Structure formats: structure tokens, C-alpha cells
PDB file of C-alpha atoms in Angstrom:
ATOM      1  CA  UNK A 197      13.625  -8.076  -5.342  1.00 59.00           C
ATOM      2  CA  UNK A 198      13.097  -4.418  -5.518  1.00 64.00           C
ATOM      3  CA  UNK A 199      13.423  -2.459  -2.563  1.00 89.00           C
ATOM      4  CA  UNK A 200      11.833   0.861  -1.751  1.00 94.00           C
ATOM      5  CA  UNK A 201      13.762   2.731   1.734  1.00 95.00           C
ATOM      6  CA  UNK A 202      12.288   5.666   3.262  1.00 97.00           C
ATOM      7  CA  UNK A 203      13.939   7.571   5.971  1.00 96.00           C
ATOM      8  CA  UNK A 204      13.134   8.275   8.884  1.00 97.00           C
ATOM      9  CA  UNK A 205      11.272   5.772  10.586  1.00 96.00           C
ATOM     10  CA  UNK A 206      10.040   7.820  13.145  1.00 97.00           C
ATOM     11  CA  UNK A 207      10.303  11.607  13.999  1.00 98.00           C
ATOM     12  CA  UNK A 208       9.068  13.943  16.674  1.00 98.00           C
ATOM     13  CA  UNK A 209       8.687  17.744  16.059  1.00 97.00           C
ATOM     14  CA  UNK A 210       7.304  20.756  17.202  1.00 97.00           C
ATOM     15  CA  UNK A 211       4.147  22.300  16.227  1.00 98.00           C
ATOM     16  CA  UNK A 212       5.444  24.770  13.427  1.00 97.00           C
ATOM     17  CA  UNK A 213       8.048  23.653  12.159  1.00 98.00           C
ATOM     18  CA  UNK A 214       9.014  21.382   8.981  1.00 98.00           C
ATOM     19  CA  UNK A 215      10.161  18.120   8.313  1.00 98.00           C
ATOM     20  CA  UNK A 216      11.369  16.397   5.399  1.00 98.00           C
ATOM     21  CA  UNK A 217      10.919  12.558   4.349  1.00 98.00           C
ATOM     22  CA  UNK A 218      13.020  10.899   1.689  1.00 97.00           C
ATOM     23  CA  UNK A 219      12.106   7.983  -0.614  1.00 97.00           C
ATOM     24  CA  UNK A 220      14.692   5.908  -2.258  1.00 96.00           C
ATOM     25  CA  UNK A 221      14.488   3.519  -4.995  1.00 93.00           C
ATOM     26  CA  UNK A 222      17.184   1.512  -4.011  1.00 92.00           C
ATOM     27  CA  UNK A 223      18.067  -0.790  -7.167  1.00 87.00           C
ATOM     28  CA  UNK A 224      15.822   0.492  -9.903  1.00 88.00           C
ATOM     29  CA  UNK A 225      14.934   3.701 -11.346  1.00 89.00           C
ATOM     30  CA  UNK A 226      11.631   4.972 -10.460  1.00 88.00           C
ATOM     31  CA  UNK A 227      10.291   8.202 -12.974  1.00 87.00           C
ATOM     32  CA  UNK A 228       7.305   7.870 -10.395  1.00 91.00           C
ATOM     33  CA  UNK A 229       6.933   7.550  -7.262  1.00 94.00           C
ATOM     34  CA  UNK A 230       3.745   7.471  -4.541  1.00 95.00           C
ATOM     35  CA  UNK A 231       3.242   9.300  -1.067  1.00 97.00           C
ATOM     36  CA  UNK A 232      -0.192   7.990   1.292  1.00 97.00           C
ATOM     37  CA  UNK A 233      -0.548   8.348   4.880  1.00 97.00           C
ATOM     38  CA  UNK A 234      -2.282   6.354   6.936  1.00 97.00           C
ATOM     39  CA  UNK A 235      -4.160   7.254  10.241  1.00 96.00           C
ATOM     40  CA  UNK A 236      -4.781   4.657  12.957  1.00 94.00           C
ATOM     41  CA  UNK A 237      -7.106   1.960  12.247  1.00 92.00           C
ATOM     42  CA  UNK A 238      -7.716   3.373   8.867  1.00 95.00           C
ATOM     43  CA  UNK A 239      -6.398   2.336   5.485  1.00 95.00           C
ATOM     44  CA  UNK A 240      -3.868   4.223   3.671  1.00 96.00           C
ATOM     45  CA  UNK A 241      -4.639   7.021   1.767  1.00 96.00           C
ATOM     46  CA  UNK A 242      -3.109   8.598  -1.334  1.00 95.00           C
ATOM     47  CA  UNK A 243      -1.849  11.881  -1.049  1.00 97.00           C
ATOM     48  CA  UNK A 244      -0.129  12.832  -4.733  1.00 96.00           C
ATOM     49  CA  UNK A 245       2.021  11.168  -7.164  1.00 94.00           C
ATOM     50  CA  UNK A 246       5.732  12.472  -7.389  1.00 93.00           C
ATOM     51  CA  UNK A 247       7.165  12.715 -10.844  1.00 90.00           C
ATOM     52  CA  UNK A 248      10.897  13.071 -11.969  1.00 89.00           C
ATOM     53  CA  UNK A 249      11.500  16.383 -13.757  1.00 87.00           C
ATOM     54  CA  UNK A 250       7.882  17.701 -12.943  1.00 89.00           C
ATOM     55  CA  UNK A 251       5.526  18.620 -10.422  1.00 91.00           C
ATOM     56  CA  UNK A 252       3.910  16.148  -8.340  1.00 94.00           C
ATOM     57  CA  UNK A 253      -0.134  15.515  -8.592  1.00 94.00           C
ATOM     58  CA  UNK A 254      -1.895  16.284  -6.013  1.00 96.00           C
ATOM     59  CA  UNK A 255      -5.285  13.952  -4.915  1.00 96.00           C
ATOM     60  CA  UNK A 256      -8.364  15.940  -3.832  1.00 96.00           C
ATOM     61  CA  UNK A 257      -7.981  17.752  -0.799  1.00 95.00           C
ATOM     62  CA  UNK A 258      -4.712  17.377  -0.376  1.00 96.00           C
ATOM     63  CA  UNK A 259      -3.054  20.989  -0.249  1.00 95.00           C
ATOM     64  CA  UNK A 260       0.410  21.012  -1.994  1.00 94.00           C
ATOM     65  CA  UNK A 261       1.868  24.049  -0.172  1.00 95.00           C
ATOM     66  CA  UNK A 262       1.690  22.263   2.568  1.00 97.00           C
ATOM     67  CA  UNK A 263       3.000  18.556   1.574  1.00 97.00           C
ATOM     68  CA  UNK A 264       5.742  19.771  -0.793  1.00 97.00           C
ATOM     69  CA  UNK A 265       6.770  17.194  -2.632  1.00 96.00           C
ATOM     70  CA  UNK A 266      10.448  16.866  -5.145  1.00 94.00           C
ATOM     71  CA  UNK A 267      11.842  14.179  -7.115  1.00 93.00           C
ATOM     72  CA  UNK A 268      15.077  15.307  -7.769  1.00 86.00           C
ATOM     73  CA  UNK A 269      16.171  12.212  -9.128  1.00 92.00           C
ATOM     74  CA  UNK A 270      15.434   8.417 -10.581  1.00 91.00           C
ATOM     75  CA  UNK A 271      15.716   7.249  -7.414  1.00 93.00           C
ATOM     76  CA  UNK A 272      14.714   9.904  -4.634  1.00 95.00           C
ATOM     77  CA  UNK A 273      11.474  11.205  -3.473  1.00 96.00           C
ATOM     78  CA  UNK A 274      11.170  13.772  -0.736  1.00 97.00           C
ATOM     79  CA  UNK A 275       7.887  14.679   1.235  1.00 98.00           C
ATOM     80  CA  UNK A 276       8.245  17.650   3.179  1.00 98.00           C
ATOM     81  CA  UNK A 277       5.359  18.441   5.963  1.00 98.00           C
ATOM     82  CA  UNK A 278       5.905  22.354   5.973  1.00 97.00           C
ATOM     83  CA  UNK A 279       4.677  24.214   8.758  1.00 97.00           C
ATOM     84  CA  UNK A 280       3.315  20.708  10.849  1.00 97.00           C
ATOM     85  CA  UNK A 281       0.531  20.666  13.135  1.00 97.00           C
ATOM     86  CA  UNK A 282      -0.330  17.771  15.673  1.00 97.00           C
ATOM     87  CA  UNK A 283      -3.636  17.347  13.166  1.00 96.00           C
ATOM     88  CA  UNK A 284      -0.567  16.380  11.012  1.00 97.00           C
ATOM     89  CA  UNK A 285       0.376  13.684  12.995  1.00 97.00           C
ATOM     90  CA  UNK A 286       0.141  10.238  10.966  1.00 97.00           C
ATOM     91  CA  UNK A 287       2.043   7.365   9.340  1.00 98.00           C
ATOM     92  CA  UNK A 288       3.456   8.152   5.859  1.00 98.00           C
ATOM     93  CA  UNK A 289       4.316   6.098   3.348  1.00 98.00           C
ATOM     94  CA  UNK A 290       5.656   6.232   0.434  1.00 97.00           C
ATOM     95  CA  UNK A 291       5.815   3.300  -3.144  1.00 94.00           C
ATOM     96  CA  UNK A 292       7.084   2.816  -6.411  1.00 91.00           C
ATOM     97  CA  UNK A 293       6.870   0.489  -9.142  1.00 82.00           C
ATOM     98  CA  UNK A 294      10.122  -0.827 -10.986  1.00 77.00           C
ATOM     99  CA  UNK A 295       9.504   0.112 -14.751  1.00 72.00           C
ATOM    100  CA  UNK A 296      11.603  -2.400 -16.328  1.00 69.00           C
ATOM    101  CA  UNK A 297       9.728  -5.040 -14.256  1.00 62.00           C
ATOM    102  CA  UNK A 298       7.971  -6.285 -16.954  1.00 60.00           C
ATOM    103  CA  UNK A 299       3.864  -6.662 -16.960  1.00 52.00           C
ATOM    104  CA  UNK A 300       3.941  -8.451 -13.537  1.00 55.00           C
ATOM    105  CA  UNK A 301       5.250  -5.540 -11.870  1.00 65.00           C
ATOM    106  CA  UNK A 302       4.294  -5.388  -7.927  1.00 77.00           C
ATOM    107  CA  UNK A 303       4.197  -2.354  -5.893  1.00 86.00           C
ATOM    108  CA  UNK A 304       6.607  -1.843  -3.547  1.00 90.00           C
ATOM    109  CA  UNK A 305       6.605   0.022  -0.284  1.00 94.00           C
ATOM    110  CA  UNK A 306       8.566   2.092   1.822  1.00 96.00           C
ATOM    111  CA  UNK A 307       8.857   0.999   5.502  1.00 96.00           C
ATOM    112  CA  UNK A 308       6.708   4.076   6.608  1.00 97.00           C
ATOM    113  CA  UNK A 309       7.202   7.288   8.793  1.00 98.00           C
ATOM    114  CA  UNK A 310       5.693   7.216  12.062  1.00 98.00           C
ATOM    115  CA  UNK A 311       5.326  11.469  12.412  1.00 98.00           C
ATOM    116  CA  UNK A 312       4.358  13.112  15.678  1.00 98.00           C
ATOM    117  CA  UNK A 313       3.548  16.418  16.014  1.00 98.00           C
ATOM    118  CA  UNK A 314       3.858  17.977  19.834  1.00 97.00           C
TER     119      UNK A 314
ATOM    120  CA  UNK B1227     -11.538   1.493 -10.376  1.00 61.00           C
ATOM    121  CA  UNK B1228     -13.688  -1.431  -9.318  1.00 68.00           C
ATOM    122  CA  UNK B1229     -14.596  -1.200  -5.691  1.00 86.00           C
ATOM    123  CA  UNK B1230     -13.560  -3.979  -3.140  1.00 93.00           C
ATOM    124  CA  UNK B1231     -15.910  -5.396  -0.754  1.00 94.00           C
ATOM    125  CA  UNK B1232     -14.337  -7.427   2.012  1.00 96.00           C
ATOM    126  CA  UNK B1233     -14.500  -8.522   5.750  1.00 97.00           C
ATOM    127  CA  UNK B1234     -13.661  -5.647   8.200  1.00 97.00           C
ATOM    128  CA  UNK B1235     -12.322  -8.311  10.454  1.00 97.00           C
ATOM    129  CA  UNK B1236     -11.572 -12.462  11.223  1.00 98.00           C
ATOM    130  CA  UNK B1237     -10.524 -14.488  14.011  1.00 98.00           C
ATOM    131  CA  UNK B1238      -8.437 -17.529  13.451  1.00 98.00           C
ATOM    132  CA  UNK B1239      -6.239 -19.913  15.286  1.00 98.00           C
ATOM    133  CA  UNK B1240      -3.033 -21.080  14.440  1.00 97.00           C
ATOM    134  CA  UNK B1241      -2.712 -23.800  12.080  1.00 97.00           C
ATOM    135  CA  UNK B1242      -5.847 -23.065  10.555  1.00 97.00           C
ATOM    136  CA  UNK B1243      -6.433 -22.259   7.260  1.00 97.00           C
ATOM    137  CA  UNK B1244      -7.701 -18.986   6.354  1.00 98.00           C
ATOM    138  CA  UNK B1245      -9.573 -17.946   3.611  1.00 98.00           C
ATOM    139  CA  UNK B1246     -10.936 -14.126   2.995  1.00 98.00           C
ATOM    140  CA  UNK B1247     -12.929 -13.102   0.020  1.00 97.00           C
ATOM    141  CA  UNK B1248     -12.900  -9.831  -1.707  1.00 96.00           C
ATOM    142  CA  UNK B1249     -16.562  -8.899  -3.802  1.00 96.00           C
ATOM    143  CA  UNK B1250     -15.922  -6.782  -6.891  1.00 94.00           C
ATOM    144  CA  UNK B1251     -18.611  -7.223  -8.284  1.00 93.00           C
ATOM    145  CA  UNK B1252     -17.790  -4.317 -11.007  1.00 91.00           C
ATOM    146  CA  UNK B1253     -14.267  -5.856 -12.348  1.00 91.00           C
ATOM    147  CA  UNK B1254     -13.612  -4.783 -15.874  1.00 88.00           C
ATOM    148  CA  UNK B1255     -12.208  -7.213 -18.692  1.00 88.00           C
ATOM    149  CA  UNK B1256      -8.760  -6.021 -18.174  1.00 84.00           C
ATOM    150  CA  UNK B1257      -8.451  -5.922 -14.244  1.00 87.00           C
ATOM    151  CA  UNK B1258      -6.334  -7.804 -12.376  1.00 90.00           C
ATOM    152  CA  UNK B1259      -6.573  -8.723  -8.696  1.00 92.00           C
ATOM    153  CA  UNK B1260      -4.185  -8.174  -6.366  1.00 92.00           C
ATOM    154  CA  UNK B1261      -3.828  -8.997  -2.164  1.00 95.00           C
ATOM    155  CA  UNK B1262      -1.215  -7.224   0.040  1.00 96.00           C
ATOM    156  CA  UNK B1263      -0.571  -7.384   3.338  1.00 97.00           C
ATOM    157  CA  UNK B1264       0.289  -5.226   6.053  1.00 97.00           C
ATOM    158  CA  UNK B1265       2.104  -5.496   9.459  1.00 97.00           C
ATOM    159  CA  UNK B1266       1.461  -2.404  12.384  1.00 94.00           C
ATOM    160  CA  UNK B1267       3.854   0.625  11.130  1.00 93.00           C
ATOM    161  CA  UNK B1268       4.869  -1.050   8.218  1.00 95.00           C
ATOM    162  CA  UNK B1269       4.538  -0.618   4.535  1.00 96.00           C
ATOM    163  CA  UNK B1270       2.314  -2.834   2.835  1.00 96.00           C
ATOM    164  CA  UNK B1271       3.523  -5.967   1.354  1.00 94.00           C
ATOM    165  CA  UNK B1272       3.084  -7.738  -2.340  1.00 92.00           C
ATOM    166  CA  UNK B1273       1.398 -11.675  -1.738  1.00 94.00           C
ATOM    167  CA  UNK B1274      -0.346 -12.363  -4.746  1.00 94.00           C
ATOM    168  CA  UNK B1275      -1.511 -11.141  -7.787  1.00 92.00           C
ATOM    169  CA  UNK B1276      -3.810 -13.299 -10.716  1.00 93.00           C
ATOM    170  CA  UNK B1277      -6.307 -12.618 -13.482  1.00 93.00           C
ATOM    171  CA  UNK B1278      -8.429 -15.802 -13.509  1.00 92.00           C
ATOM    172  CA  UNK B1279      -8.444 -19.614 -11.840  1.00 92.00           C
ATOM    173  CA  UNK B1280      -5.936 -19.944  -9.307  1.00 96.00           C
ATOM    174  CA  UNK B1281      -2.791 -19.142  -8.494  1.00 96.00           C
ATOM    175  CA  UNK B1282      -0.701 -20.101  -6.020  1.00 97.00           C
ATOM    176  CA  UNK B1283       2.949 -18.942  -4.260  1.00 95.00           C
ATOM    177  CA  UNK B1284       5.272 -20.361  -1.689  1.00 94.00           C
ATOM    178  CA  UNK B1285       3.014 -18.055   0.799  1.00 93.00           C
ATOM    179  CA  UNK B1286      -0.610 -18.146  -0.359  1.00 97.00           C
ATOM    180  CA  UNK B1287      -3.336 -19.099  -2.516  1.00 98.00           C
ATOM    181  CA  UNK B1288      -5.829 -16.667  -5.205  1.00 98.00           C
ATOM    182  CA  UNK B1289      -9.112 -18.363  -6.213  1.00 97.00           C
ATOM    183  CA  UNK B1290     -10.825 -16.541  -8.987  1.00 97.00           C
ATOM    184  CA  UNK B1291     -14.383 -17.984 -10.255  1.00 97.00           C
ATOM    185  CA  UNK B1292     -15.385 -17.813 -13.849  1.00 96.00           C
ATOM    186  CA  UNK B1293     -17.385 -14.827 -13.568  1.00 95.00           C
ATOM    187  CA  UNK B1294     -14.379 -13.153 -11.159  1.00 95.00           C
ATOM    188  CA  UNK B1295     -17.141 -10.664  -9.363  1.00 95.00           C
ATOM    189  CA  UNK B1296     -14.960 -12.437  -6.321  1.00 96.00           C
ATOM    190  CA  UNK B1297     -12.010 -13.366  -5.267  1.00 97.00           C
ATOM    191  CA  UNK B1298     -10.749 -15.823  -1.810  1.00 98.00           C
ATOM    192  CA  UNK B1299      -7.126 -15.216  -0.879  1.00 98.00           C
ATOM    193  CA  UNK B1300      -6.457 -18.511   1.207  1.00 98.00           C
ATOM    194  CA  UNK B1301      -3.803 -18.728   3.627  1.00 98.00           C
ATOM    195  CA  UNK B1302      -2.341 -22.541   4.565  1.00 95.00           C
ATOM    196  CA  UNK B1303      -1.645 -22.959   8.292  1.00 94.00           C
ATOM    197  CA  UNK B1304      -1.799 -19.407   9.893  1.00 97.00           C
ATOM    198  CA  UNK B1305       0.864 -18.618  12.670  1.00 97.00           C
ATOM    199  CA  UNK B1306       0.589 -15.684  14.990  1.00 97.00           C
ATOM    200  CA  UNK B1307       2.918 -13.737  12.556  1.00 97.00           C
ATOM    201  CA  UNK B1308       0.023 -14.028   9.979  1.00 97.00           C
ATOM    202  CA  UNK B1309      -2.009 -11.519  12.048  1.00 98.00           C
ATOM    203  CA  UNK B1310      -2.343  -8.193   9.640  1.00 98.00           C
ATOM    204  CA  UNK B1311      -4.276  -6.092   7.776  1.00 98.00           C
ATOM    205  CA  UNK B1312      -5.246  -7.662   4.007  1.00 98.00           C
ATOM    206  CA  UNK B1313      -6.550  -5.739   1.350  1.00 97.00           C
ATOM    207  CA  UNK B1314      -7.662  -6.797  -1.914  1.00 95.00           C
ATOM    208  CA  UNK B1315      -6.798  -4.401  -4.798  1.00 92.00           C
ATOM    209  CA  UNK B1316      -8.339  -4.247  -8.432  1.00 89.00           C
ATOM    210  CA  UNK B1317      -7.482  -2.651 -11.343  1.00 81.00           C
ATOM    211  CA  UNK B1318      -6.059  -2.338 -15.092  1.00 63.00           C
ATOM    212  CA  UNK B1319      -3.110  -0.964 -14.808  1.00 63.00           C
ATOM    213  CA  UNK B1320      -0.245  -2.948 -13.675  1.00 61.00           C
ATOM    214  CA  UNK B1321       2.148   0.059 -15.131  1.00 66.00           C
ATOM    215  CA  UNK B1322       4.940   1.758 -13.028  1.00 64.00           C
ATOM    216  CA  UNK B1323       3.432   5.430 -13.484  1.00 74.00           C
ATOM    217  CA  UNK B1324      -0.319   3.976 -11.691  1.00 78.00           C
ATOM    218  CA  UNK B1325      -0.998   4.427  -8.242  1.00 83.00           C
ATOM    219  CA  UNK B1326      -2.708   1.918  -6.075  1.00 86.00           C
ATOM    220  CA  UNK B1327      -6.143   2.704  -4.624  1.00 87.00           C
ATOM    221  CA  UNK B1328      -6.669   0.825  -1.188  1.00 91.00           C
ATOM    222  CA  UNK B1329     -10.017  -0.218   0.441  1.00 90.00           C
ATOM    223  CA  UNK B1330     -10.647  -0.483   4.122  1.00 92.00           C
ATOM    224  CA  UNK B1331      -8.937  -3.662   4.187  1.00 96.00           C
ATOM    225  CA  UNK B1332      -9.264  -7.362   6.556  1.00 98.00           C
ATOM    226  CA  UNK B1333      -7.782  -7.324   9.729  1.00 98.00           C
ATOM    227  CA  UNK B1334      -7.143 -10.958  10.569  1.00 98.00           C
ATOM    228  CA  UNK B1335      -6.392 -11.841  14.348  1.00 98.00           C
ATOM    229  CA  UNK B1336      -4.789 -14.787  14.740  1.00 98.00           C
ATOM    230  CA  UNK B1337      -4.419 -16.589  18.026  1.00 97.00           C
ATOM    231  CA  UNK B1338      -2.580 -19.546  20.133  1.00 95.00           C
TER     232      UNK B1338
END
């Protein structure tokens, strides 16, 4: 089936500076693409919607100079935490949906980036 | 969206069967339900998706009543690698460029 990789798993940075998150469509073409991030115990929440060719949506309270967000391409989605802050600190994750997947389509996910900021 | 009402938590041992219902009690004509699952610092994963009745995969089952203000996801014969967080999603639109909204979610404990 449809797979959705993100990269990386898991980074450590320092207080201040950025850090960039890719999301890759990896056999279908995705002219959307999701970011949520997830704090412990909690469920995950949506952050903004990436689009191909235009500027990503941003949910409520979400600031976008600050989660910058580019979809260069079909099949790549970067997050970048500018300027990070330990209050930054949290899972991220990031989905698509396979357009040509017919009316069933599922969801699928990114493994999720385990962010720590010191 | 319709809003999800489920279990924040349940206990089970293995070889049980498991069943968790969702309440949504404000599902339009059009909404579909759907149950993912997900493992500690992982993405969320697809299990099953249905409209009405039952439906039924090589993992789990979806029970859907007549009036479908509920849904049960059962799960046959839980193992330890069952324990997870489920949440029950519902809504409309099934289309690529429509983000899903996730509820709190059912964190089920399973045990030897």
C-alpha cells in the first residue's frame, strides 16, 4: 500500500536554532499533504495543511513564521521549526492521502519526529 | 465534523476479545466512520473504515446500528501487541485534499 516516510525520527537541538522535517510520498503523488504534533498523553493535533504550488493553511493558533512549511514537490513536504524553544519540544507528524486511491482512500501516516529542544 | 465520544481507557487480557464503542451521536447522512490505531512514537495506523452494518478485515471488526449515533470496533483475541491508542474518526470527506480531525482517543492496555 501507500507509504508516507518522514525523516528524521528523532532530533536533538539547541534552544534557538532551526530544524527542518521532510515528508515524502513515497509511491503516489500527494498535491496535499498534513503536519500535527502530538504532546505526551494527548492526541494529535493539526497544525496546517501543506499544498503543492501554494502556501500552506494554517489551523488556529498555530503561527506560520514559526512552523514554515514548503511543498516543493508531488511528493515532499518540509516542516521547519524556526527559531525552536524547549516549549517546542513534541512529536510531529506528518499524512497524506493518495488521490488516485479511489473513494476508499485511507490516510496514511508518517512514522513521526520525536523533537527535543535543550 | 461530528464529535466522537469514546472510552479514555480499557484493560484487557490476552485472548480476549475487545470491543470499544465510539458515540457520535451528531453523524451526518454522508459520514463515514473510521478507527485507527496508534503505537508509542508512531504514526497512526488505518484498521477499518464502514458506513453502515458491519464490516469486517483480516484484523478487526466495525459494528454500525441502524441509527449509526454509535459505532463498536471489536478486536478478536487481543495479544500484548494490541495495546495502543484507538480513535474513532467521523466525517464526509474521504477526499485526498481533507484533513483528519482526531479525538482524545482509547488507550487499551492489554495484559498476560
Amino acid at each position: 500500500g501507500a507509504v508516507v516516510s518522514q525523516h528524521p525520527s528523532r532530533v536533538i537541538c539547541k534552544s534557538g536554532t532551526s530544524v527542518k522535517i521532510e515528508c515524502r510520498s513515497l509511491d503516489f503523488q500527494a498535491t496535499t499533504m498534513f503536519w500535527y504534533r502530538q504532546f505526551p498523553k494527548q492526541s494529535l493535533m493539526l497544525m496546517a495543511t501543506s499544498n503543492e504550488g501554494s502556501k500552506a493553511t494554517y489551523e488556529q493558533g498555530v503561527e506560520k513564521d514559526k512552523f514554515l512549511i514548503n511543498h516543493a514537490s508531488l511528493t515532499l513536504s518540509t516542516l521547519t521549526v524556526t527559531s525552536a524553544h524547549p516549549e517546542d519540544s513534541s512529536f510531529y507528524i506528518c499524512s497524506a492521502r493518495d488521490p488516485g486511491g479511489g473513494a476508499d482512500t485511507e490516510a496514511f501516516f508518517g512514522q513521526g519526529t520525536r523533537l527535543t529542544v535543550v | 465534523l461530528a464529535k466522537t465520544t469514546q472510552p479514555i481507557s480499557m484493560d484487557s487480557y490476552e485472548g480476549q476479545e475487545v470491543n470499544i464503542t465510539c458515540s457520535h451521536n451528531n453523524i451526518a447522512t454522508n459520514d463515514y466512520i473510521t478507527w485507527y490505531q496508534q503505537f508509542p512514537s508512531q504514526g497512526p495506523r488505518f484498521i477499518i473504515q464502514g458506513y453502515k452494518t458491519k464490516v469486517t478485515n483480516e484484523v478487526a471488526s466495525l459494528f454500525i446500528p441502524a441509527d449509526r449515533k454509535s459505532s463498536t470496533l471489536s478486536l478478536p483475541r487481543v495479544s500484548l501487541s494490541d495495546t495502543a491508542v484507538y480513535y474513532c474518526l467521523v466525517g464526509g470527506s474521504r477526499q485526498a485534499g481533507t484533513a483528519l480531525i482526531f479525538g482524545k482517543g482509547t488507550t487499551l492496555s492489554v495484559s498476560s
